[in-house]
mmCIF file of C-alpha atoms and ligand atoms in Angstrom:
data_model
loop_
_atom_site.group_PDB
_atom_site.id
_atom_site.type_symbol
_atom_site.label_atom_id
_atom_site.label_comp_id
_atom_site.label_asym_id
_atom_site.label_seq_id
_atom_site.Cartn_x
_atom_site.Cartn_y
_atom_site.Cartn_z
ATOM 1 C CA MET A 1 78.677 5.310 58.887
ATOM 2 C CA SER A 2 77.660 5.745 55.058
ATOM 3 C CA SER A 3 78.134 8.848 53.911
ATOM 4 C CA SER A 4 75.165 11.431 53.735
ATOM 5 C CA ASN A 5 75.671 12.184 49.993
ATOM 6 C CA THR A 6 74.778 8.564 48.893
ATOM 7 C CA LEU A 7 71.307 8.558 47.975
ATOM 8 C CA PHE A 8 70.213 5.733 49.367
ATOM 9 C CA PRO A 9 72.610 4.546 51.705
ATOM 10 C CA LEU A 10 73.965 0.944 52.206
ATOM 11 C CA GLY A 11 75.723 -1.658 53.769
ATOM 12 C CA GLY A 12 76.578 -0.238 57.252
ATOM 13 C CA PRO A 13 74.320 1.330 60.154
ATOM 14 C CA VAL A 14 72.687 4.701 58.434
ATOM 15 C CA ASP A 15 72.128 7.881 60.185
ATOM 16 C CA GLU A 16 68.783 9.216 61.508
ATOM 17 C CA ASN A 17 67.832 11.031 58.779
ATOM 18 C CA ASP A 18 67.797 7.327 56.251
ATOM 19 C CA ILE A 19 65.994 5.488 59.494
ATOM 20 C CA VAL A 20 62.851 4.709 57.814
ATOM 21 C CA GLY A 21 60.215 4.264 59.466
ATOM 22 C CA ARG A 22 61.604 3.620 63.125
ATOM 23 C CA GLU A 23 61.053 6.840 65.312
ATOM 24 C CA ASP A 24 58.003 5.378 67.553
ATOM 25 C CA PHE A 25 60.980 2.175 68.340
ATOM 26 C CA LEU A 26 63.223 4.647 68.960
ATOM 27 C CA LYS A 27 61.438 6.671 71.142
ATOM 28 C CA SER A 28 60.197 3.163 72.886
ATOM 29 C CA ILE A 29 63.866 1.922 73.388
ATOM 30 C CA GLN A 30 65.331 5.032 74.601
ATOM 31 C CA ALA A 31 63.197 5.913 76.942
ATOM 32 C CA ARG A 32 63.451 1.915 78.159
ATOM 33 C CA LEU A 33 67.136 2.224 78.328
ATOM 34 C CA ALA A 34 67.031 5.824 80.217
ATOM 35 C CA ASP A 35 64.863 4.316 82.455
ATOM 36 C CA GLY A 36 67.602 1.982 83.408
ATOM 37 C CA GLN A 37 65.908 -1.008 81.439
ATOM 38 C CA SER A 38 68.379 -3.321 79.599
ATOM 39 C CA ILE A 39 66.759 -5.006 76.369
ATOM 40 C CA MET A 40 67.415 -7.541 74.053
ATOM 41 C CA LEU A 41 67.086 -6.951 69.714
ATOM 42 C CA THR A 42 67.501 -9.886 67.720
ATOM 43 C CA GLY A 43 66.660 -10.152 63.767
ATOM 44 C CA PRO A 44 68.050 -11.332 60.093
ATOM 45 C CA ARG A 45 70.754 -9.635 58.960
ATOM 46 C CA ARG A 46 70.368 -6.077 57.898
ATOM 47 C CA ILE A 47 67.441 -4.694 59.021
ATOM 48 C CA GLY A 48 68.686 -2.103 60.618
ATOM 49 C CA LYS A 49 69.469 -3.215 64.292
ATOM 50 C CA THR A 50 72.643 -1.767 64.343
ATOM 51 C CA SER A 51 71.564 1.821 62.901
ATOM 52 C CA LEU A 52 68.619 1.615 65.571
ATOM 53 C CA ALA A 53 71.333 1.032 68.310
ATOM 54 C CA LEU A 54 73.640 3.712 67.613
ATOM 55 C CA GLU A 55 70.924 6.311 66.714
ATOM 56 C CA THR A 56 69.896 5.486 70.237
ATOM 57 C CA LEU A 57 72.865 6.254 71.580
ATOM 58 C CA ARG A 58 73.509 9.499 69.888
ATOM 59 C CA ARG A 59 69.936 10.594 71.455
ATOM 60 C CA LEU A 60 70.734 9.133 75.197
ATOM 61 C CA LYS A 61 74.084 10.864 75.304
ATOM 62 C CA LYS A 62 72.341 14.162 73.908
ATOM 63 C CA GLU A 63 70.728 13.551 77.337
ATOM 64 C CA GLY A 64 73.724 13.293 79.080
ATOM 65 C CA CYS A 65 74.128 9.882 79.642
ATOM 66 C CA TYR A 66 77.203 8.633 79.152
ATOM 67 C CA VAL A 67 77.185 5.425 76.267
ATOM 68 C CA ALA A 68 79.468 3.078 74.824
ATOM 69 C CA SER A 69 79.227 0.643 71.897
ATOM 70 C CA VAL A 70 81.101 -2.723 71.400
ATOM 71 C CA ASP A 71 80.810 -4.793 67.823
ATOM 72 C CA PHE A 72 81.785 -8.318 68.758
ATOM 73 C CA PHE A 73 81.811 -9.110 64.793
ATOM 74 C CA ARG A 74 85.367 -6.640 65.072
ATOM 75 C CA VAL A 75 87.239 -8.616 67.621
ATOM 76 C CA SER A 76 89.067 -12.336 68.025
ATOM 77 C CA THR A 77 90.249 -12.472 71.439
ATOM 78 C CA LYS A 78 89.183 -11.853 75.297
ATOM 79 C CA ARG A 79 91.678 -9.628 75.408
ATOM 80 C CA GLU A 80 90.865 -7.677 72.068
ATOM 81 C CA LEU A 81 87.121 -7.728 73.698
ATOM 82 C CA ALA A 82 88.495 -6.308 76.666
ATOM 83 C CA THR A 83 90.352 -3.435 75.645
ATOM 84 C CA ALA A 84 87.164 -2.755 72.726
ATOM 85 C CA ILE A 85 84.999 -2.078 75.970
ATOM 86 C CA ILE A 86 87.393 -0.127 78.210
ATOM 87 C CA ASP A 87 88.301 1.689 75.063
ATOM 88 C CA ALA A 88 84.354 2.296 74.636
ATOM 89 C CA CYS A 89 83.660 3.158 78.275
ATOM 90 C CA LEU A 90 86.307 5.567 78.752
ATOM 91 C CA GLU A 91 86.147 7.512 75.801
ATOM 92 C CA ASN A 92 83.232 9.053 78.031
ATOM 93 C CA ARG A 93 85.881 10.799 79.491
ATOM 94 C CA THR A 94 88.849 11.195 77.479
ATOM 95 C CA GLY A 95 87.154 11.838 74.203
ATOM 96 C CA ILE A 96 89.494 9.453 71.995
ATOM 97 C CA ARG A 97 88.783 6.462 71.175
ATOM 98 C CA ARG A 98 91.663 4.381 71.859
ATOM 99 C CA THR A 99 92.557 5.098 75.409
ATOM 100 C CA MET A 100 94.281 1.862 75.535
ATOM 101 C CA ASP A 101 96.849 2.190 72.718
ATOM 102 C CA ALA A 102 97.401 6.115 74.182
ATOM 103 C CA LEU A 103 98.263 4.306 77.696
ATOM 104 C CA MET A 104 100.306 1.695 76.614
ATOM 105 C CA GLY A 105 103.034 4.108 75.526
ATOM 106 C CA GLY A 106 101.341 5.961 72.172
ATOM 107 C CA ILE A 107 101.598 8.837 73.851
ATOM 108 C CA LYS A 108 104.492 11.759 72.832
ATOM 109 C CA THR A 109 105.132 13.951 75.010
ATOM 110 C CA VAL A 110 104.666 13.990 78.636
ATOM 111 C CA THR A 111 101.965 16.835 79.030
ATOM 112 C CA ASN A 112 99.843 14.647 76.798
ATOM 113 C CA ALA A 113 101.135 11.457 79.212
ATOM 114 C CA THR A 114 99.854 13.904 82.191
ATOM 115 C CA LYS A 115 96.864 15.283 81.081
ATOM 116 C CA LEU A 116 95.567 11.839 79.795
ATOM 117 C CA ALA A 117 96.096 10.330 83.747
ATOM 118 C CA MET A 118 94.355 13.008 84.966
ATOM 119 C CA LYS A 119 91.109 12.316 82.651
ATOM 120 C CA LEU A 120 91.117 8.613 84.258
ATOM 121 C CA GLN A 121 91.183 9.819 87.675
ATOM 122 C CA GLY A 122 89.464 7.306 89.984
ATOM 123 C CA LEU A 123 89.416 4.723 88.087
ATOM 124 C CA GLU A 124 91.929 2.102 89.252
ATOM 125 C CA PHE A 125 90.755 -0.740 90.635
ATOM 126 C CA SER A 126 92.731 -2.882 93.332
ATOM 127 C CA PHE A 127 95.173 -3.273 91.174
ATOM 128 C CA SER A 128 97.257 -0.773 89.500
ATOM 129 C CA PHE A 129 95.790 0.770 86.039
ATOM 130 C CA PRO A 130 95.333 -2.327 83.246
ATOM 131 C CA ASP A 131 98.845 -2.275 81.860
ATOM 132 C CA LYS A 132 100.995 -4.860 79.170
ATOM 133 C CA GLU A 133 101.670 -6.621 82.461
ATOM 134 C CA THR A 134 98.027 -7.449 83.152
ATOM 135 C CA SER A 135 96.287 -10.842 82.449
ATOM 136 C CA ASP A 136 93.765 -11.583 79.777
ATOM 137 C CA ASP A 137 91.486 -12.646 82.723
ATOM 138 C CA LEU A 138 92.119 -9.664 84.571
ATOM 139 C CA LEU A 139 91.763 -7.093 81.986
ATOM 140 C CA PHE A 140 88.391 -8.592 80.920
ATOM 141 C CA SER A 141 86.974 -8.777 84.494
ATOM 142 C CA TYR A 142 87.797 -4.707 84.847
ATOM 143 C CA ALA A 143 86.241 -4.531 81.384
ATOM 144 C CA LEU A 144 83.138 -5.772 82.829
ATOM 145 C CA ASP A 145 82.950 -4.105 85.716
ATOM 146 C CA LEU A 146 83.842 -0.817 84.156
ATOM 147 C CA PRO A 147 80.658 0.454 82.763
ATOM 148 C CA GLN A 148 79.020 0.893 87.000
ATOM 149 C CA LYS A 149 82.462 2.391 87.913
ATOM 150 C CA LEU A 150 82.312 5.108 85.621
ATOM 151 C CA ALA A 151 78.677 5.603 86.015
ATOM 152 C CA VAL A 152 79.079 5.486 89.924
ATOM 153 C CA VAL A 153 82.446 7.519 89.974
ATOM 154 C CA ASP A 154 80.703 10.303 87.257
ATOM 155 C CA LYS A 155 77.369 9.968 88.607
ATOM 156 C CA LYS A 156 75.730 9.453 85.174
ATOM 157 C CA GLN A 157 73.650 6.442 83.654
ATOM 158 C CA MET A 158 76.211 4.840 81.324
ATOM 159 C CA VAL A 159 74.136 2.304 78.701
ATOM 160 C CA VAL A 160 76.248 0.333 76.649
ATOM 161 C CA VAL A 161 75.172 -1.956 72.975
ATOM 162 C CA LEU A 162 77.126 -5.516 72.895
ATOM 163 C CA ASP A 163 76.749 -5.745 68.957
ATOM 164 C CA GLU A 164 76.480 -9.437 67.416
ATOM 165 C CA PHE A 165 76.469 -10.399 71.202
ATOM 166 C CA GLN A 166 76.394 -14.238 70.370
ATOM 167 C CA ASP A 167 79.698 -14.420 69.617
ATOM 168 C CA ALA A 168 80.859 -13.987 72.882
ATOM 169 C CA ALA A 169 81.310 -17.600 72.840
ATOM 170 C CA ARG A 170 83.517 -17.224 70.131
ATOM 171 C CA ILE A 171 85.614 -15.224 71.607
ATOM 172 C CA VAL A 172 85.983 -16.210 74.957
ATOM 173 C CA GLY A 173 84.308 -19.729 75.347
ATOM 174 C CA ASP A 174 80.797 -21.152 76.507
ATOM 175 C CA GLY A 175 81.576 -20.245 80.001
ATOM 176 C CA VAL A 176 81.628 -16.369 79.079
ATOM 177 C CA PHE A 177 77.657 -15.595 79.546
ATOM 178 C CA LYS A 178 77.847 -16.987 82.794
ATOM 179 C CA LEU A 179 80.355 -14.297 84.245
ATOM 180 C CA MET A 180 78.655 -11.593 82.138
ATOM 181 C CA ARG A 181 76.059 -12.266 83.861
ATOM 182 C CA SER A 182 77.507 -11.908 87.556
ATOM 183 C CA HIS A 183 79.202 -9.096 86.555
ATOM 184 C CA PHE A 184 76.404 -7.278 84.654
ATOM 185 C CA GLN A 185 73.580 -7.981 87.222
ATOM 186 C CA VAL A 186 75.056 -6.429 90.150
ATOM 187 C CA GLN A 187 75.282 -3.287 88.477
ATOM 188 C CA ASN A 188 72.963 -0.198 89.164
ATOM 189 C CA LYS A 189 73.966 2.635 87.205
ATOM 190 C CA ALA A 190 74.800 0.449 84.009
ATOM 191 C CA ASN A 191 72.176 -1.290 81.565
ATOM 192 C CA TYR A 192 72.418 -2.758 78.145
ATOM 193 C CA LEU A 193 70.914 -3.244 74.707
ATOM 194 C CA PHE A 194 72.209 -6.838 73.490
ATOM 195 C CA LEU A 195 72.230 -6.756 69.870
ATOM 196 C CA GLY A 196 72.455 -10.017 67.607
ATOM 197 C CA SER A 197 71.867 -11.142 63.991
ATOM 198 C CA LYS A 198 71.962 -15.046 64.767
ATOM 199 C CA GLU A 199 68.563 -15.139 66.045
ATOM 200 C CA GLY A 200 68.362 -18.908 67.490
ATOM 201 C CA LEU A 201 71.619 -17.932 69.292
ATOM 202 C CA MET A 202 69.872 -14.761 70.772
ATOM 203 C CA ASN A 203 66.927 -16.490 71.834
ATOM 204 C CA ASN A 204 68.404 -19.332 72.859
ATOM 205 C CA ILE A 205 70.992 -16.545 75.441
ATOM 206 C CA PHE A 206 67.880 -14.662 76.738
ATOM 207 C CA ALA A 207 65.125 -17.406 77.006
ATOM 208 C CA GLY A 208 66.416 -20.610 77.398
ATOM 209 C CA SER A 209 65.350 -21.228 81.003
ATOM 210 C CA ASP A 210 68.943 -22.847 81.784
ATOM 211 C CA GLN A 211 70.752 -20.128 80.483
ATOM 212 C CA ALA A 212 73.054 -17.527 82.054
ATOM 213 C CA PHE A 213 71.002 -14.111 80.470
ATOM 214 C CA TYR A 214 67.474 -16.080 81.043
ATOM 215 C CA ARG A 215 65.200 -12.904 81.634
ATOM 216 C CA PHE A 216 68.213 -10.875 82.024
ATOM 217 C CA ALA A 217 66.625 -8.112 79.488
ATOM 218 C CA THR A 218 63.237 -7.052 77.858
ATOM 219 C CA ILE A 219 62.980 -9.177 74.301
ATOM 220 C CA LEU A 220 61.205 -6.317 72.030
ATOM 221 C CA PRO A 221 60.385 -7.457 68.541
ATOM 222 C CA LEU A 222 61.589 -4.816 65.415
ATOM 223 C CA PRO A 223 58.152 -4.338 63.433
ATOM 224 C CA PRO A 224 58.265 -4.324 59.869
ATOM 225 C CA ILE A 225 58.723 -1.044 58.200
ATOM 226 C CA SER A 226 55.378 0.299 56.846
ATOM 227 C CA LEU A 227 54.354 1.197 53.799
ATOM 228 C CA ALA A 228 53.760 4.846 54.308
ATOM 229 C CA ALA A 229 57.034 5.385 55.742
ATOM 230 C CA TRP A 230 58.778 3.807 52.719
ATOM 231 C CA LEU A 231 56.570 5.848 50.410
ATOM 232 C CA ASP A 232 57.122 9.271 51.892
ATOM 233 C CA TYR A 233 61.042 8.418 52.155
ATOM 234 C CA ILE A 234 61.316 7.495 48.522
ATOM 235 C CA LYS A 235 59.390 9.961 47.324
ATOM 236 C CA LYS A 236 61.478 12.368 49.025
ATOM 237 C CA LYS A 237 64.682 11.094 48.011
ATOM 238 C CA PHE A 238 63.394 10.772 44.409
ATOM 239 C CA GLU A 239 62.221 14.233 44.338
ATOM 240 C CA ASP A 240 65.043 15.691 46.273
ATOM 241 C CA ARG A 241 67.357 14.902 43.177
ATOM 242 C CA GLY A 242 64.767 16.870 40.973
ATOM 243 C CA ILE A 243 63.133 13.200 40.349
ATOM 244 C CA CYS A 244 59.453 12.904 39.346
ATOM 245 C CA CYS A 245 57.376 10.532 40.694
ATOM 246 C CA ASN A 246 54.327 8.546 41.293
ATOM 247 C CA GLU A 247 52.959 6.342 44.056
ATOM 248 C CA GLN A 248 51.842 3.746 42.074
ATOM 249 C CA THR A 249 55.606 3.279 41.177
ATOM 250 C CA ILE A 250 57.191 3.228 44.291
ATOM 251 C CA GLN A 251 54.506 1.201 45.502
ATOM 252 C CA GLU A 252 55.896 -1.665 43.269
ATOM 253 C CA ILE A 253 59.445 -1.360 44.138
ATOM 254 C CA ILE A 254 57.934 -1.818 47.796
ATOM 255 C CA LYS A 255 56.681 -4.610 46.286
ATOM 256 C CA ILE A 256 58.977 -6.328 45.056
ATOM 257 C CA SER A 257 61.619 -5.799 48.020
ATOM 258 C CA GLY A 258 59.238 -6.603 50.539
ATOM 259 C CA GLY A 259 59.642 -3.421 52.738
ATOM 260 C CA HIS A 260 63.204 -5.560 53.653
ATOM 261 C CA PRO A 261 65.769 -2.415 54.989
ATOM 262 C CA GLN A 262 68.222 -3.137 52.679
ATOM 263 C CA ASP A 263 66.843 -4.405 49.825
ATOM 264 C CA THR A 264 64.399 -1.815 49.443
ATOM 265 C CA MET A 265 67.562 0.872 49.865
ATOM 266 C CA LEU A 266 69.420 -1.354 47.238
ATOM 267 C CA VAL A 267 66.548 -1.510 44.047
ATOM 268 C CA CYS A 268 66.160 2.184 44.670
ATOM 269 C CA SER A 269 69.692 3.053 44.461
ATOM 270 C CA GLU A 270 69.848 0.899 41.369
ATOM 271 C CA ILE A 271 67.299 2.706 39.657
ATOM 272 C CA TYR A 272 68.204 5.692 40.759
ATOM 273 C CA TYR A 273 71.859 5.369 38.957
ATOM 274 C CA LEU A 274 69.768 3.817 35.859
ATOM 275 C CA LEU A 275 67.943 7.273 35.659
ATOM 276 C CA LEU A 276 71.357 8.981 36.160
ATOM 277 C CA GLU A 277 73.043 7.149 33.043
ATOM 278 C CA THR A 278 69.812 7.447 30.777
ATOM 279 C CA GLY A 279 69.404 10.975 32.221
ATOM 280 C CA GLU A 280 65.564 10.139 32.192
ATOM 281 C CA ARG A 281 63.888 12.602 34.922
ATOM 282 C CA CYS A 282 60.829 10.428 35.909
ATOM 283 C CA LEU A 283 60.788 7.330 37.534
ATOM 284 C CA SER A 284 58.796 4.517 35.576
ATOM 285 C CA LEU A 285 58.116 1.061 35.831
ATOM 286 C CA GLU A 286 59.911 0.218 33.229
ATOM 287 C CA ALA A 287 63.410 1.646 35.097
ATOM 288 C CA VAL A 288 61.998 -0.040 38.390
ATOM 289 C CA GLN A 289 62.381 -3.201 36.455
ATOM 290 C CA LEU A 290 65.524 -2.936 34.977
ATOM 291 C CA GLY A 291 66.954 -1.383 38.303
ATOM 292 C CA THR A 292 65.171 -4.960 40.479
ATOM 293 C CA GLN A 293 67.534 -7.165 37.455
ATOM 294 C CA ARG A 294 70.475 -4.898 38.430
ATOM 295 C CA ALA A 295 69.439 -5.321 42.143
ATOM 296 C CA LEU A 296 69.142 -8.620 41.728
ATOM 297 C CA ALA A 297 72.811 -9.427 39.910
ATOM 298 C CA SER A 298 74.410 -7.497 42.414
ATOM 299 C CA LEU A 299 72.845 -9.880 44.767
ATOM 300 C CA THR A 300 74.085 -13.078 42.960
ATOM 301 C CA PRO A 301 77.162 -13.891 44.984
ATOM 302 C CA VAL A 302 75.322 -13.126 48.274
ATOM 303 C CA PHE A 303 72.161 -15.531 47.441
ATOM 304 C CA ASP A 304 74.628 -18.134 46.349
ATOM 305 C CA GLY A 305 76.830 -17.910 48.844
ATOM 306 C CA ILE A 306 73.367 -18.331 51.383
ATOM 307 C CA LEU A 307 71.993 -21.140 49.328
ATOM 308 C CA ASP A 308 74.867 -23.131 49.420
ATOM 309 C CA GLU A 309 75.528 -23.095 53.167
ATOM 310 C CA LEU A 310 71.909 -24.519 53.340
ATOM 311 C CA GLY A 311 72.435 -28.056 51.806
ATOM 312 C CA PRO A 312 69.349 -30.493 51.272
ATOM 313 C CA ALA A 313 67.054 -27.654 53.032
ATOM 314 C CA LYS A 314 67.996 -25.998 50.037
ATOM 315 C CA ARG A 315 65.004 -28.431 48.312
ATOM 316 C CA ILE A 316 62.401 -26.431 51.145
ATOM 317 C CA LEU A 317 62.445 -22.789 49.507
ATOM 318 C CA ILE A 318 62.494 -24.242 45.806
ATOM 319 C CA ARG A 319 59.158 -26.313 47.027
ATOM 320 C CA LEU A 320 58.131 -22.881 48.444
ATOM 321 C CA VAL A 321 58.880 -21.183 45.629
ATOM 322 C CA GLN A 322 57.179 -23.948 43.091
ATOM 323 C CA GLU A 323 54.102 -23.412 45.543
ATOM 324 C CA ALA A 324 54.635 -27.150 45.950
ATOM 325 C CA SER A 325 53.604 -28.946 49.314
ATOM 326 C CA LEU A 326 56.610 -28.875 51.597
ATOM 327 C CA TYR A 327 56.199 -32.274 52.463
ATOM 328 C CA GLU A 328 57.370 -35.123 50.398
ATOM 329 C CA ARG A 329 57.651 -38.557 49.734
ATOM 330 C CA GLY A 330 60.663 -40.439 50.811
ATOM 331 C CA THR A 331 61.523 -37.533 53.683
ATOM 332 C CA HIS A 332 60.264 -37.783 56.959
ATOM 333 C CA PRO A 333 58.286 -34.898 58.319
ATOM 334 C CA ASN A 334 60.035 -34.668 61.041
ATOM 335 C CA GLU A 335 63.131 -33.939 58.737
ATOM 336 C CA ILE A 336 60.892 -31.290 56.771
ATOM 337 C CA LYS A 337 60.207 -29.648 60.216
ATOM 338 C CA ARG A 338 63.626 -29.597 61.242
ATOM 339 C CA MET A 339 64.325 -27.735 57.640
ATOM 340 C CA ILE A 340 61.879 -25.036 57.985
ATOM 341 C CA ASP A 341 62.555 -24.593 61.547
ATOM 342 C CA MET A 342 66.645 -23.975 60.488
ATOM 343 C CA LEU A 343 65.427 -21.866 57.806
ATOM 344 C CA ILE A 344 63.601 -19.423 60.063
ATOM 345 C CA ASN A 345 66.827 -19.680 62.607
ATOM 346 C CA LYS A 346 69.097 -18.449 59.507
ATOM 347 C CA GLY A 347 66.457 -15.783 58.634
ATOM 348 C CA ILE A 348 65.393 -16.836 55.500
ATOM 349 C CA LEU A 349 61.667 -17.534 56.548
ATOM 350 C CA GLU A 350 59.370 -16.600 58.454
ATOM 351 C CA LYS A 351 56.111 -17.830 60.086
ATOM 352 C CA MET A 352 52.952 -16.570 58.856
ATOM 353 C CA GLU A 353 49.953 -17.188 60.606
ATOM 354 C CA ARG A 354 47.775 -20.158 59.516
ATOM 355 C CA GLY A 355 51.237 -21.880 59.202
ATOM 356 C CA THR A 356 52.479 -20.712 55.891
ATOM 357 C CA TYR A 357 56.069 -19.380 55.166
ATOM 358 C CA ASN A 358 57.312 -16.070 53.599
ATOM 359 C CA PHE A 359 60.458 -15.057 52.598
ATOM 360 C CA VAL A 360 62.032 -12.756 54.645
ATOM 361 C CA GLU A 361 63.902 -11.547 51.384
ATOM 362 C CA PRO A 362 61.328 -11.153 48.764
ATOM 363 C CA LEU A 363 64.282 -10.941 46.461
ATOM 364 C CA LEU A 364 65.872 -14.372 47.059
ATOM 365 C CA LYS A 365 62.270 -15.790 46.028
ATOM 366 C CA ASP A 366 62.840 -14.038 42.515
ATOM 367 C CA TYR A 367 66.380 -15.345 42.549
ATOM 368 C CA LEU A 368 65.404 -18.727 42.896
ATOM 369 C CA LEU A 369 62.594 -18.485 40.231
ATOM 370 C CA LYS A 370 65.424 -17.342 38.139
ATOM 371 C CA VAL A 371 67.610 -20.307 38.282
ATOM 372 C CA ILE A 372 66.034 -23.123 39.056
HETATM 373 N N1 ATP B 401 65.147 1.767 59.194
HETATM 374 C C1 ATP B 401 65.706 1.898 57.831
HETATM 375 N N2 ATP B 401 65.713 2.418 57.126
HETATM 376 C C2 ATP B 401 65.859 2.261 56.024
HETATM 377 N N3 ATP B 401 66.963 1.720 55.408
HETATM 378 C C3 ATP B 401 67.770 0.793 56.536
HETATM 379 C C4 ATP B 401 67.030 0.671 57.764
HETATM 380 N N4 ATP B 401 67.555 0.110 58.664
HETATM 381 C C5 ATP B 401 68.529 -0.780 57.757
HETATM 382 N N5 ATP B 401 68.531 -0.248 56.678
HETATM 383 C C6 ATP B 401 69.243 -0.703 55.545
HETATM 384 O O1 ATP B 401 70.038 -1.658 55.885
HETATM 385 C C7 ATP B 401 71.255 -1.626 55.822
HETATM 386 C C8 ATP B 401 72.310 -2.194 56.678
HETATM 387 O O2 ATP B 401 71.480 -1.360 58.518
HETATM 388 P P1 ATP B 401 72.620 -1.970 59.711
HETATM 389 O O3 ATP B 401 74.355 -2.016 59.451
HETATM 390 O O4 ATP B 401 71.768 -1.190 60.720
HETATM 391 O O5 ATP B 401 71.554 -3.404 59.726
HETATM 392 P P2 ATP B 401 71.500 -4.406 61.099
HETATM 393 O O6 ATP B 401 70.792 -5.398 61.143
HETATM 394 O O7 ATP B 401 72.518 -4.230 62.381
HETATM 395 O O8 ATP B 401 72.740 -5.405 60.015
HETATM 396 P P3 ATP B 401 74.118 -6.886 60.187
HETATM 397 O O9 ATP B 401 73.218 -8.037 60.419
HETATM 398 O O10 ATP B 401 74.631 -6.693 58.886
HETATM 399 O O11 ATP B 401 74.745 -6.294 61.416
HETATM 400 C C9 ATP B 401 71.579 0.032 56.066
HETATM 401 O O12 ATP B 401 72.943 0.340 55.563
HETATM 402 C C10 ATP B 401 70.705 0.934 55.141
HETATM 403 O O13 ATP B 401 70.690 0.726 53.497
HETATM 404 MG MG1 MG B 402 74.719 -4.962 62.751
#
């Protein structure tokens, strides 16, 4: 988690105090999960999915639930995934993060080994507790059953977050969703919060009628952060550091970033460091402009990377920035439509009412304006 010393935290999941404008949403997912519902939450990169999920788990844990969280981005083999799930589940009992390592010979003294074994009582399956000899398939199957097993034995409810869930196919192969579903669907004491940043894939897994997870979880749209919430937060943050600011100037920041979670944080952060350097104690429009330039400079490699990956669809973005018609001579309208869908799927554009398209990150639009 980002250190709370940073005024405007960036990069990874943030803690409760820096989750802006999501209190109602947090309450809603917490209540649904506590009630045993499974949820799917998807959205573009960097809009705060993981922050929300981890905060929800902290709250559920306080309520007495067992919780576990696994990030599929961090694992690359079936065995690692199984181990990550088992570790996350068993932490509720053992209080340590890597129970599996400890079991596999990482414990120095007999006393500690005995203590650990006692903490794991009642969790063996048809085979002895998993060890080095256990096959990958058996270990994975054990992992998928463990949330329910643990919940039943300990008379708890278990809530499991599976982050970047769409990556299961990369790690285990295409059959994995069917396999997981067959384990999860009989679990009445464990429920799941599925997260993913690849919206197209996630929607396909959970809304495709021929897919294993079809209607298994409630799909919740993540609402945008309100202007009022950003205003309060940014004002409070600057004032905490003795920097005076008026509402209009803050509104300008939000206009530039479009209220996009990480971009807004980034622009604010760059402005803050600029003020530190110059010794100014008041937020001016000029500082906002300069801070934005710095934010754009730091985003250059990110945006270049995104644009490079797009191939011909980059033209669509350029035409959008130039406010030109998206349909062009010599390209079949179906092809244009396909490229627009791809840009929406990648979380670069969003479709607005009346068939117009917006940039999910207004800063990307500014960047394009600068470089074309
Ligand atoms: N509600 C929020 N309020 C303020 N900032 C936020 C919020 N949500 C996200 N951010 C900003 O976005 C960054 C990324 O947050 P987080 O990792 O939770 O997003 P994510 O959607 O899981 O991203 P990824 O696609 O990279 O997994 C945070 O470090 C923070 O700067
Ligand atoms: Mg995330």
